[in-house]
PDB file of C-alpha atoms in Angstrom:
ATOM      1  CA  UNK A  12     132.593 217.739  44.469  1.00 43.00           C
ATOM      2  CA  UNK A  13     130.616 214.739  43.343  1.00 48.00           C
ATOM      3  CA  UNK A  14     132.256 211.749  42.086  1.00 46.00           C
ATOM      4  CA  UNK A  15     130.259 211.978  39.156  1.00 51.00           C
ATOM      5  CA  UNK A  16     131.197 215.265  38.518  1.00 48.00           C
ATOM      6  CA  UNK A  17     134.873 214.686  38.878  1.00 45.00           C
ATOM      7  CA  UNK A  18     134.863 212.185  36.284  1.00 44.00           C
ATOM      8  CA  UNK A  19     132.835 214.416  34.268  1.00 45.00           C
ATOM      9  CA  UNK A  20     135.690 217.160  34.648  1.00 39.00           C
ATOM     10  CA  UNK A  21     138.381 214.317  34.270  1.00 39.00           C
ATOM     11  CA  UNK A  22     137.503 213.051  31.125  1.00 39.00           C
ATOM     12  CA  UNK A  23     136.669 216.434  29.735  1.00 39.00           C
ATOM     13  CA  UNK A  24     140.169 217.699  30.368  1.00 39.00           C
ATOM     14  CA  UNK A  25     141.760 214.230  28.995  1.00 38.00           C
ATOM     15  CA  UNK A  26     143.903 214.220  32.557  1.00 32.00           C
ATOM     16  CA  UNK A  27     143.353 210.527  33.004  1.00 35.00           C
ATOM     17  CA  UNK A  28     146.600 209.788  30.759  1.00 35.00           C
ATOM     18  CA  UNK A  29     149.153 207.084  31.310  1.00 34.00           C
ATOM     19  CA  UNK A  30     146.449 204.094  32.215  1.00 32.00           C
ATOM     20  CA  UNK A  31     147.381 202.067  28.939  1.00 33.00           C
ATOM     21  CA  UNK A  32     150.026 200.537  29.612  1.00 33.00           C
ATOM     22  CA  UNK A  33     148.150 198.502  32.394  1.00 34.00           C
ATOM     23  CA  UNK A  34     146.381 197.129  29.655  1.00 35.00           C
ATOM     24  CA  UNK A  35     146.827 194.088  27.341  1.00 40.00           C
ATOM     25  CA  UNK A  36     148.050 194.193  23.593  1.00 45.00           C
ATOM     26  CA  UNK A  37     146.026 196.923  22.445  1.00 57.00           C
ATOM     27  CA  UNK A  38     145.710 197.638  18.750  1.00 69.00           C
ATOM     28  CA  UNK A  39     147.053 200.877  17.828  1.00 72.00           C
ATOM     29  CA  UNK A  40     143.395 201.826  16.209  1.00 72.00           C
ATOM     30  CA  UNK A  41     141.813 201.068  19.489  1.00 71.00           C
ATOM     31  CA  UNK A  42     144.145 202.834  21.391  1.00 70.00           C
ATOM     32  CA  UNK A  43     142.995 206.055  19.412  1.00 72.00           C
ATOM     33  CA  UNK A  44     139.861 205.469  19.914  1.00 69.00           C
ATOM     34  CA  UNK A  45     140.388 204.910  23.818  1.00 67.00           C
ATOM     35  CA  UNK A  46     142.048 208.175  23.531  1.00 71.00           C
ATOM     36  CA  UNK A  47     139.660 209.847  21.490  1.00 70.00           C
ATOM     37  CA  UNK A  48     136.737 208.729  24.207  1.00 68.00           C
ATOM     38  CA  UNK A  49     138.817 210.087  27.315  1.00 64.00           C
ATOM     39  CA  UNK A  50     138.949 213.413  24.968  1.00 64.00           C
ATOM     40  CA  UNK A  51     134.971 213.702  24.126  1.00 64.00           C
ATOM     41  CA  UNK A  52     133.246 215.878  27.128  1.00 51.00           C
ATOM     42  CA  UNK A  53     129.678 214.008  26.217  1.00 55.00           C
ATOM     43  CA  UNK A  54     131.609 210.516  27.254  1.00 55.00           C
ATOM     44  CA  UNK A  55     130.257 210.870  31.178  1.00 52.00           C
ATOM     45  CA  UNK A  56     127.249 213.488  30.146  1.00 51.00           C
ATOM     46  CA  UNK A  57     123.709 213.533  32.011  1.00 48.00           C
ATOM     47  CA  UNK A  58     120.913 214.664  30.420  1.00 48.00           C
ATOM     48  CA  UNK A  59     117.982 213.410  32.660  1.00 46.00           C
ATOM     49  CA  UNK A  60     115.524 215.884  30.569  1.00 52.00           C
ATOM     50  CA  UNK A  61     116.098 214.715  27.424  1.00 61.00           C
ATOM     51  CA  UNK A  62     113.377 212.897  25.689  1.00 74.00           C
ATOM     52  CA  UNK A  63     114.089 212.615  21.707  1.00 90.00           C
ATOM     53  CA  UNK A  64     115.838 209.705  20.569  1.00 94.00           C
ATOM     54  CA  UNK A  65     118.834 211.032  18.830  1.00 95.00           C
ATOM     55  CA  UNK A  66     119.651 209.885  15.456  1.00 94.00           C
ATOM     56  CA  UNK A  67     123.105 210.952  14.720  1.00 95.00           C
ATOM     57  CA  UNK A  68     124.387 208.643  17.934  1.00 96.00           C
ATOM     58  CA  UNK A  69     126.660 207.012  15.801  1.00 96.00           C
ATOM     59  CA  UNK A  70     127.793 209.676  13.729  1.00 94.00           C
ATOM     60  CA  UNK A  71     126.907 207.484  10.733  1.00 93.00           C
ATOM     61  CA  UNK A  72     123.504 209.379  10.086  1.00 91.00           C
ATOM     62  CA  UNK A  73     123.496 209.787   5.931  1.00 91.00           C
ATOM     63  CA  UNK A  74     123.318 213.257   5.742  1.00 83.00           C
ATOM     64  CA  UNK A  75     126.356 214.079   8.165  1.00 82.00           C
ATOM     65  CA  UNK A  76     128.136 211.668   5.593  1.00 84.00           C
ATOM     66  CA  UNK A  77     128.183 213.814   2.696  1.00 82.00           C
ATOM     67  CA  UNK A  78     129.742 217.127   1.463  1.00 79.00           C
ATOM     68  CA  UNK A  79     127.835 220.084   1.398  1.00 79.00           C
ATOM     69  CA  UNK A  80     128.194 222.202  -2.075  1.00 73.00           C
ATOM     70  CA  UNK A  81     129.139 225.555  -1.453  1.00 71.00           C
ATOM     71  CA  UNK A  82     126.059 226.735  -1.178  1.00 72.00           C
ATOM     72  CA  UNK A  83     125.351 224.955   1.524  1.00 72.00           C
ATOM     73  CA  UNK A  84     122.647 222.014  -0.089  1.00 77.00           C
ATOM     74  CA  UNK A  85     123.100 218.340   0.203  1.00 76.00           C
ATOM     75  CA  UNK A  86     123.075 216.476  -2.850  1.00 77.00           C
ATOM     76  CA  UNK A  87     120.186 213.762  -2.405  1.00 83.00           C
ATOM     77  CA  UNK A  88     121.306 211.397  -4.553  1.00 81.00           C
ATOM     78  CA  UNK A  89     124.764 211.260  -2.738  1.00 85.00           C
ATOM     79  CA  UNK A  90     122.712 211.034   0.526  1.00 86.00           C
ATOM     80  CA  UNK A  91     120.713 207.727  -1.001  1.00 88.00           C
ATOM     81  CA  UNK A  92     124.570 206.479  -1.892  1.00 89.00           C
ATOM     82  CA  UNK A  93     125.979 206.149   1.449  1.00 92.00           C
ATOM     83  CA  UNK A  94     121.817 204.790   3.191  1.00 94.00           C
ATOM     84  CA  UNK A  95     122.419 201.702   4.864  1.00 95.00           C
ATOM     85  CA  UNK A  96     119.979 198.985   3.882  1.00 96.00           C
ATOM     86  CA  UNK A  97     121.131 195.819   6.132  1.00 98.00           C
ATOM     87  CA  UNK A  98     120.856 195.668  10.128  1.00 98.00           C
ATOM     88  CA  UNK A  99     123.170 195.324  11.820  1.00 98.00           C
ATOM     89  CA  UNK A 100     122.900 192.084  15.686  1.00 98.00           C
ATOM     90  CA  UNK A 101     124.596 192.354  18.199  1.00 98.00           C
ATOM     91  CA  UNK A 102     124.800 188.856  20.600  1.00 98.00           C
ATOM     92  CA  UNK A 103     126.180 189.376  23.426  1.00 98.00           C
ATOM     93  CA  UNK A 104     127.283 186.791  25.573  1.00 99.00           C
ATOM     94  CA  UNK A 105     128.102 186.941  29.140  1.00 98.00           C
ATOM     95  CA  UNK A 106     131.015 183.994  30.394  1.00 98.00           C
ATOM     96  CA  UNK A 107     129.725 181.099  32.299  1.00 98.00           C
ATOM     97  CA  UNK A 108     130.329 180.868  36.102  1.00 98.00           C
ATOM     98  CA  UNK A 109     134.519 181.039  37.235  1.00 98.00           C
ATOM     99  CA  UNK A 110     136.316 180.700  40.011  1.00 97.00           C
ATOM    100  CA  UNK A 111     135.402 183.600  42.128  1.00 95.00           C
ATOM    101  CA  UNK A 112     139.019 182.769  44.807  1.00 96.00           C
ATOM    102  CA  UNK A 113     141.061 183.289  41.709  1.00 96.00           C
ATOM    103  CA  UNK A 114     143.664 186.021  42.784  1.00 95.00           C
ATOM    104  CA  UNK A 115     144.264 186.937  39.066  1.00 96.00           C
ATOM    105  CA  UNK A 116     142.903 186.623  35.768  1.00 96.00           C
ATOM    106  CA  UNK A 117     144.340 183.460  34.676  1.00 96.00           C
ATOM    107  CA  UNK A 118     143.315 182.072  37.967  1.00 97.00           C
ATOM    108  CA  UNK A 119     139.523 183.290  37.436  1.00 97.00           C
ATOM    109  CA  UNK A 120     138.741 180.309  34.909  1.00 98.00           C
ATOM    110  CA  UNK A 121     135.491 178.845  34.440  1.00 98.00           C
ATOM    111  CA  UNK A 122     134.328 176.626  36.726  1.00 98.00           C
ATOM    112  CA  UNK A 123     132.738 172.709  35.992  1.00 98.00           C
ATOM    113  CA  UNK A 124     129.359 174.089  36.378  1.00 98.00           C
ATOM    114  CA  UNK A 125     130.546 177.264  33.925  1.00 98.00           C
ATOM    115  CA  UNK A 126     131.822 174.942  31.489  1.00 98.00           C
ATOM    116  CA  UNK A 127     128.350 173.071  31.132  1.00 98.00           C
ATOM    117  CA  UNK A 128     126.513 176.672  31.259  1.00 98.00           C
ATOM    118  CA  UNK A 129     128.547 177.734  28.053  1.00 98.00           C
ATOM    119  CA  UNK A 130     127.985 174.452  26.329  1.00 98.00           C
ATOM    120  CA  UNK A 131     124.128 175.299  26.952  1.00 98.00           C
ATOM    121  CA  UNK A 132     125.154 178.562  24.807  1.00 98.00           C
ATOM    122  CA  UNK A 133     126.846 177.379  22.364  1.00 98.00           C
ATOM    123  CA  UNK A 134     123.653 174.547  21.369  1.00 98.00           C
ATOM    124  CA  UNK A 135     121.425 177.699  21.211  1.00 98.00           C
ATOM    125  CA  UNK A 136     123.487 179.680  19.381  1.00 98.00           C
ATOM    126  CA  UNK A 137     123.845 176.825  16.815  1.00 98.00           C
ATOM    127  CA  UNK A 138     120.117 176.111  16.965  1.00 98.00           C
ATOM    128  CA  UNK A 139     119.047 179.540  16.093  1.00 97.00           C
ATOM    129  CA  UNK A 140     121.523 178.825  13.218  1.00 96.00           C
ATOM    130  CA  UNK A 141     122.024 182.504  11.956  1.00 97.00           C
ATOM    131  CA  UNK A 142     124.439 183.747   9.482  1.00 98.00           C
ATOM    132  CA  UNK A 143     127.083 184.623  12.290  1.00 98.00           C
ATOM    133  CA  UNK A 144     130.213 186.934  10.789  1.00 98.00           C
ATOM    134  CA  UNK A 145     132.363 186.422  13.883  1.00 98.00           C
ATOM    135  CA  UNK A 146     132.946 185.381  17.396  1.00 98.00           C
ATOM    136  CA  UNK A 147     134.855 188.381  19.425  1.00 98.00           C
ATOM    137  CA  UNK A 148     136.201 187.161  22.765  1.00 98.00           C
ATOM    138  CA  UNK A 149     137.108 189.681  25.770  1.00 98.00           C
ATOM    139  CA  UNK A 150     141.053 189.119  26.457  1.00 98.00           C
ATOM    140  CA  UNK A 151     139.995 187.919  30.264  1.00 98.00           C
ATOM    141  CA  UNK A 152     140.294 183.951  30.821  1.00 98.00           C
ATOM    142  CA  UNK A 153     136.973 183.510  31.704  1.00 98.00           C
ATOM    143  CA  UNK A 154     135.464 184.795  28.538  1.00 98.00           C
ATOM    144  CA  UNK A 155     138.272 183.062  26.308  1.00 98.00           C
ATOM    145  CA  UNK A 156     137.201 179.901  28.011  1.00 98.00           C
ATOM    146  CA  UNK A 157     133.025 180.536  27.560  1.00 98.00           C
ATOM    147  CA  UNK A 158     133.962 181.479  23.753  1.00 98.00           C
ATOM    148  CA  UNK A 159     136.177 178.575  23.321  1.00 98.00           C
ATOM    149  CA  UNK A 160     133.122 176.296  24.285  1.00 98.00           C
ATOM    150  CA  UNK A 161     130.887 178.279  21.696  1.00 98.00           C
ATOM    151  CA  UNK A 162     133.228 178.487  19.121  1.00 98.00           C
ATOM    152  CA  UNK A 163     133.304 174.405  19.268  1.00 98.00           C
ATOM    153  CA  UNK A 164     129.582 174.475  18.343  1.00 98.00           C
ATOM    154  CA  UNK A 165     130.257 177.126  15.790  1.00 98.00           C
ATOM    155  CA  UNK A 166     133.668 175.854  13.819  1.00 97.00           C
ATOM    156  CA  UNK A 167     133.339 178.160  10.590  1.00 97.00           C
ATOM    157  CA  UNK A 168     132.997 181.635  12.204  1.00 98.00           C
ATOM    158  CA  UNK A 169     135.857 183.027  12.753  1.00 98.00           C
ATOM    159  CA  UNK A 170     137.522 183.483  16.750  1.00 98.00           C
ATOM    160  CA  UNK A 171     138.572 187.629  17.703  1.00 98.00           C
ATOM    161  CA  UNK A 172     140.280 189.211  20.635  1.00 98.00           C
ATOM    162  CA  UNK A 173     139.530 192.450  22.049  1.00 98.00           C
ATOM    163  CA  UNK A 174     141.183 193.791  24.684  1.00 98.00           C
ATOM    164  CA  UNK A 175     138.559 196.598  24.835  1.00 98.00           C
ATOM    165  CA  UNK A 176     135.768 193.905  26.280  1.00 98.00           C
ATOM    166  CA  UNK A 177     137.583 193.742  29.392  1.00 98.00           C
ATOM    167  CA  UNK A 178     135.454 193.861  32.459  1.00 98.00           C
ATOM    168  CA  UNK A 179     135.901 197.009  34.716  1.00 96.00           C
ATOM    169  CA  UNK A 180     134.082 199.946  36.074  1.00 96.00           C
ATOM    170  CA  UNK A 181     131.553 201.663  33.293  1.00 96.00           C
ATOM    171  CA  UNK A 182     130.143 204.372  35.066  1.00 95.00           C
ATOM    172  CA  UNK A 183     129.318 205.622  38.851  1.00 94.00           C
ATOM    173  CA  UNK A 184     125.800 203.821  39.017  1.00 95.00           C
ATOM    174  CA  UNK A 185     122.988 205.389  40.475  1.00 94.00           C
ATOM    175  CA  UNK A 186     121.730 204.553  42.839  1.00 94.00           C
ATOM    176  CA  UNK A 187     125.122 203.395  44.185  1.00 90.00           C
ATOM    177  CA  UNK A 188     125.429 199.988  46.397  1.00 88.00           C
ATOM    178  CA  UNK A 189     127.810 199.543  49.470  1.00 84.00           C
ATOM    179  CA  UNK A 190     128.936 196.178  48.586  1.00 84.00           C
ATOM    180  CA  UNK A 191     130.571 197.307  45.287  1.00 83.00           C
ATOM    181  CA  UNK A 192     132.526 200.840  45.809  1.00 85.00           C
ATOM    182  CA  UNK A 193     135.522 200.611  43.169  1.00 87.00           C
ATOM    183  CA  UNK A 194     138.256 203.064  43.210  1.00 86.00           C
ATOM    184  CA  UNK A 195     137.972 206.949  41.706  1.00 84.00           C
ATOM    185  CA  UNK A 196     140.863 205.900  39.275  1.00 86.00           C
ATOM    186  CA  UNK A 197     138.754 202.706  38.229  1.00 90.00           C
ATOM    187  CA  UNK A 198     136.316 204.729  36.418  1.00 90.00           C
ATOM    188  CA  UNK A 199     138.428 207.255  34.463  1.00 88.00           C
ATOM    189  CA  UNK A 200     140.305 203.991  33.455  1.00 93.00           C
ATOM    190  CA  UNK A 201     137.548 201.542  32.549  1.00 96.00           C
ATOM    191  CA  UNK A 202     134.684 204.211  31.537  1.00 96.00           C
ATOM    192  CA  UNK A 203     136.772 205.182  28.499  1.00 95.00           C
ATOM    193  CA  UNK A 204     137.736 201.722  27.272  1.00 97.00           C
ATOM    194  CA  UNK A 205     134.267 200.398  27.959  1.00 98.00           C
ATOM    195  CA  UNK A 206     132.973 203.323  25.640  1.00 97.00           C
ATOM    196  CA  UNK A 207     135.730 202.806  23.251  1.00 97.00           C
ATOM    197  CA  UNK A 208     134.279 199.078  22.735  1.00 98.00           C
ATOM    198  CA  UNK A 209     130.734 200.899  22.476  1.00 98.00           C
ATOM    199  CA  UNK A 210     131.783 202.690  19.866  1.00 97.00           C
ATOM    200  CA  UNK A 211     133.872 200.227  17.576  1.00 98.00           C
ATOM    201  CA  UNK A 212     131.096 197.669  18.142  1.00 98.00           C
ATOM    202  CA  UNK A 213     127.785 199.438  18.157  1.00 98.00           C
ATOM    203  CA  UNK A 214     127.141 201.338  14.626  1.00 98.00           C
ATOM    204  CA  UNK A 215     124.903 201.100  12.171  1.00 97.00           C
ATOM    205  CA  UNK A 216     125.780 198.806   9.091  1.00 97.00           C
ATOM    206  CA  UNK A 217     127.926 200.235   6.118  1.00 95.00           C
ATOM    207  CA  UNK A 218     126.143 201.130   2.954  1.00 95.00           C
ATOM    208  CA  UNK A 219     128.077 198.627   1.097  1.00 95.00           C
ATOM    209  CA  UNK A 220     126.807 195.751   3.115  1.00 97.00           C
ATOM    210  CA  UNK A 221     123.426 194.173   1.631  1.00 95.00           C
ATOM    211  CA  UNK A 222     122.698 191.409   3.989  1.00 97.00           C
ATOM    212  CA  UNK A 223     122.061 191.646   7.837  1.00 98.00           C
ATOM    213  CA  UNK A 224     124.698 190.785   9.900  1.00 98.00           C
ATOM    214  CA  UNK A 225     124.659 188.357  12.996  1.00 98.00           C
ATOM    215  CA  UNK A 226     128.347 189.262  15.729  1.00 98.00           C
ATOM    216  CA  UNK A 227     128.718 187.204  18.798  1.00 98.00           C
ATOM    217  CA  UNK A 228     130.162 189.300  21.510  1.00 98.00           C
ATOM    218  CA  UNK A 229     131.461 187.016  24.504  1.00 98.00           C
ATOM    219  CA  UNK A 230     132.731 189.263  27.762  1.00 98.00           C
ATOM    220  CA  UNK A 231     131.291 190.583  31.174  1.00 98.00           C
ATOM    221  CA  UNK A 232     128.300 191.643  33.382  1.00 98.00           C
ATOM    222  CA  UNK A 233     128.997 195.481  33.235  1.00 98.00           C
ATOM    223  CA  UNK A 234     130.085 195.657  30.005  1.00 98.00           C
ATOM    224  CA  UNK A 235     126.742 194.647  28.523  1.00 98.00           C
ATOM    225  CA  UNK A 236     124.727 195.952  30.734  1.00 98.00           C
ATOM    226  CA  UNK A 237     126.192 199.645  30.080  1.00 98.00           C
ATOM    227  CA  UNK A 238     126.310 198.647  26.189  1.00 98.00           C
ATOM    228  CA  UNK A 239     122.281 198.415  26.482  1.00 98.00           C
ATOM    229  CA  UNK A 240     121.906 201.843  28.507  1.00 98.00           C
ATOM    230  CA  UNK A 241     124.188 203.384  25.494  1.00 98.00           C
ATOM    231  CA  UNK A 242     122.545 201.602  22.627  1.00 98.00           C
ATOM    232  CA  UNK A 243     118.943 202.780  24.276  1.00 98.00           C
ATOM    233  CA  UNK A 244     120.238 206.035  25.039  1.00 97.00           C
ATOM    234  CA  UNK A 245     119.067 205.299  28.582  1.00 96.00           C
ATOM    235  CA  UNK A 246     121.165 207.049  31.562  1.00 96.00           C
ATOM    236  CA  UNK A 247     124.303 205.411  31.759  1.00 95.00           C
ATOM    237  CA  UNK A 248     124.406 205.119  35.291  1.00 95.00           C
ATOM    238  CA  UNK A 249     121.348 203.186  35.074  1.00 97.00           C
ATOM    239  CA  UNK A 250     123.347 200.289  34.222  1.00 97.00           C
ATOM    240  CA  UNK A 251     123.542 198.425  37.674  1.00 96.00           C
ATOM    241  CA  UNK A 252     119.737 198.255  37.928  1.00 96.00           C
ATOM    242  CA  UNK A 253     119.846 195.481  35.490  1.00 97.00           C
ATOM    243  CA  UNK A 254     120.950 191.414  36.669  1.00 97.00           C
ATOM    244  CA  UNK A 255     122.042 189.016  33.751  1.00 98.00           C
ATOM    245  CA  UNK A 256     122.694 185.286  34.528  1.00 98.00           C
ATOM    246  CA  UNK A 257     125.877 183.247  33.660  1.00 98.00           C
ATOM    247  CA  UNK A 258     125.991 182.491  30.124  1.00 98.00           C
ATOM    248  CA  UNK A 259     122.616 184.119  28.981  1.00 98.00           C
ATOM    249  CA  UNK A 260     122.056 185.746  25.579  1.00 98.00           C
ATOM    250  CA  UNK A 261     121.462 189.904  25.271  1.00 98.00           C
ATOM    251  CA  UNK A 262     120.285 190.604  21.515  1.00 98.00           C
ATOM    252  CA  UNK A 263     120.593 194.135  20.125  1.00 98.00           C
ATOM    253  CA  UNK A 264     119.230 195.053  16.405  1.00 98.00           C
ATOM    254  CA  UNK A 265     120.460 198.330  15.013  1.00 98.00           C
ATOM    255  CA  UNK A 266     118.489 199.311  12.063  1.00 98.00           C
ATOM    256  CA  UNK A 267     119.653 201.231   8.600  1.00 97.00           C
ATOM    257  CA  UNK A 268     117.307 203.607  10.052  1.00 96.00           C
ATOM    258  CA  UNK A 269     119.437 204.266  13.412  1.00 96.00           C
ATOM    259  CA  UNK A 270     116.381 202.925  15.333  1.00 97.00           C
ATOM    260  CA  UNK A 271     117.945 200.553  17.993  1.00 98.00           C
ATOM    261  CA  UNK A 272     116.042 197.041  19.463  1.00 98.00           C
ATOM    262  CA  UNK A 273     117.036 195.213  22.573  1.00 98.00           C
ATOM    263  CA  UNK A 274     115.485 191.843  21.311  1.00 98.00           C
ATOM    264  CA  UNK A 275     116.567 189.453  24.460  1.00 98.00           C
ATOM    265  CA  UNK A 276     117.761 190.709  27.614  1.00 98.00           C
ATOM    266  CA  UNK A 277     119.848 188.472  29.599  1.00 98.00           C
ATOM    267  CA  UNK A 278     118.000 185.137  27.437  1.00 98.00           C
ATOM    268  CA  UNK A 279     118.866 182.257  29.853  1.00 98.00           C
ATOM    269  CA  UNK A 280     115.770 179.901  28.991  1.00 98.00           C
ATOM    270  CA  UNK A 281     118.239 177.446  27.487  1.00 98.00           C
ATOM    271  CA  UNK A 282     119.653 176.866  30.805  1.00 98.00           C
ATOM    272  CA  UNK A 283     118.073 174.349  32.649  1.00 98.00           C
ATOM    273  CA  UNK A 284     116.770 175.612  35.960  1.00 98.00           C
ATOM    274  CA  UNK A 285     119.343 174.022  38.412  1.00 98.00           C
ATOM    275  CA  UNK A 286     122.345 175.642  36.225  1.00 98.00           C
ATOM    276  CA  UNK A 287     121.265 179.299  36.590  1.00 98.00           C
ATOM    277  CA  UNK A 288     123.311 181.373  38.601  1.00 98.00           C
ATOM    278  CA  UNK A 289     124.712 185.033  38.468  1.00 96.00           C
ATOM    279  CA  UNK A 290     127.882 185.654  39.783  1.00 89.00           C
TER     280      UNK A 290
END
């Protein structure tokens, strides 16, 4: 049986229980929603043939959102109640260079040259001077660090954790590379958290919100690049095809409408040329 299919059976049945308590401080809301990934059959789904972008991807489509009457209509003006009218960004951040001998996370801190690339960040980030809502930092040193640096150009938005940013294995890429073959076990662990942070993070805007709202996201490689195969509703084993440089800037818009725009991909012009790198 194919690994891909494994993991599709794996998740389906919920059998990869007992993997969080190898995790961090988890919050008890993202621990259901962990759970309630590993639980949904469509989590490791492939659909090659279809073609129509789906709407309802966030389960926050307007008419899904209200009661049905008995007889089975929708009452419009209800539906115009719950609309979304702002959009929602995404920035999402990957950490600056680390020490790649580090035997453990704490070890794995950024490096001199990382430290400089996430200082490069946080002048852009403060140039493009948006109305940021929040800076949300992966638990993993190497992200705390790059966020730290950002946050220092960006003192009034407020500094999160999640645990659910951590790096890890997304998703059995295709096509699959010798020089990176984790573990079976790695991607029933990571593939559900990773989704889990796709789904707390990546949702249209509430109808109550009236302005358009700017998040920082600061974690890893994989991570984003499987968040922008999900928020495209591109194969999510198409995720490896993509590179993204130390410290560069991925933008994601997600519209009232649903509609989702990958505005930057990977942004690293505010790096000077010698201070590029990607591992």
């Amino acid at each position: 049986m194919r690994l891909l299919r494994k993991i599709k059976y794996i998740i389906a049945a919920g059998a990869a229980g007992g993997v969080l308590a190898s995790y961090l401080t988890v919050s008890a809301a993202e621990v259901a929603l962990e759970e309630k990934c590993r639980e949904d059959p469509a989590l490791f789904s492939q659909n090659s043939s279809r073609t129509k972008w789906d709407f309802n991807w966030d389960r926050q489509e307007p008419h899904n959102l209200v009661k049905p009457s008995k007889s089975g209509t929708i009452d419009s003006e209800k539906v115009e109640k719950v609309k979304p009218t702002a959009t929602r960004n995404l920035i999402l951040i990957r950490h600056g260079q680390y020490n790649l001998k580090g035997m453990c996370d704490e070890e794995r801190y950024l490096t001199s040259l990382g430290i400089e690339q996430a200082d490069y960040t946080g002048k852009r980030l403060k140039e493009l001077a948006m109305p940021y809502s929040s800076i949300v930092q992966s638990s993993m040193c190497r992200a705390r660090e790059t966020a730290n640096v950002i946050s220092g150009h960006l003192p009034n938005v407020p500094l999160h954790t999640c645990d659910l940013l951590q790096e890890g294995a997304p998703f059995p890429p295709e096509p699959p590379v010798g020089h990176w073959k984790p573990e079976m076990h790695q991607f029933y662990r990571d593939g559900a958290r990773i989704e889990a942070a796709f789904r707390k993070y990546f949702h249209r805007a509430e109808a109550s919100q009236k302005e358009d709202s700017y998040e920082i996201l600061v974690c890893h490689a994989n991570v984003i690049r499987f968040f922008v195969c999900r928020a495209l509703q591109f194969p999510p084993e198409a995720w490896l095809r993509m590179s993204l440089h130390n410290a560069s800037v991925t933008w994601i818009a997600i519209r009232p409408s649903g509609r989702v725009v990958l505005r930057a991909l990977g942004d690293c012009g505010h790096l000077p040329p010698a201070k590029l790198t990607t591992t």
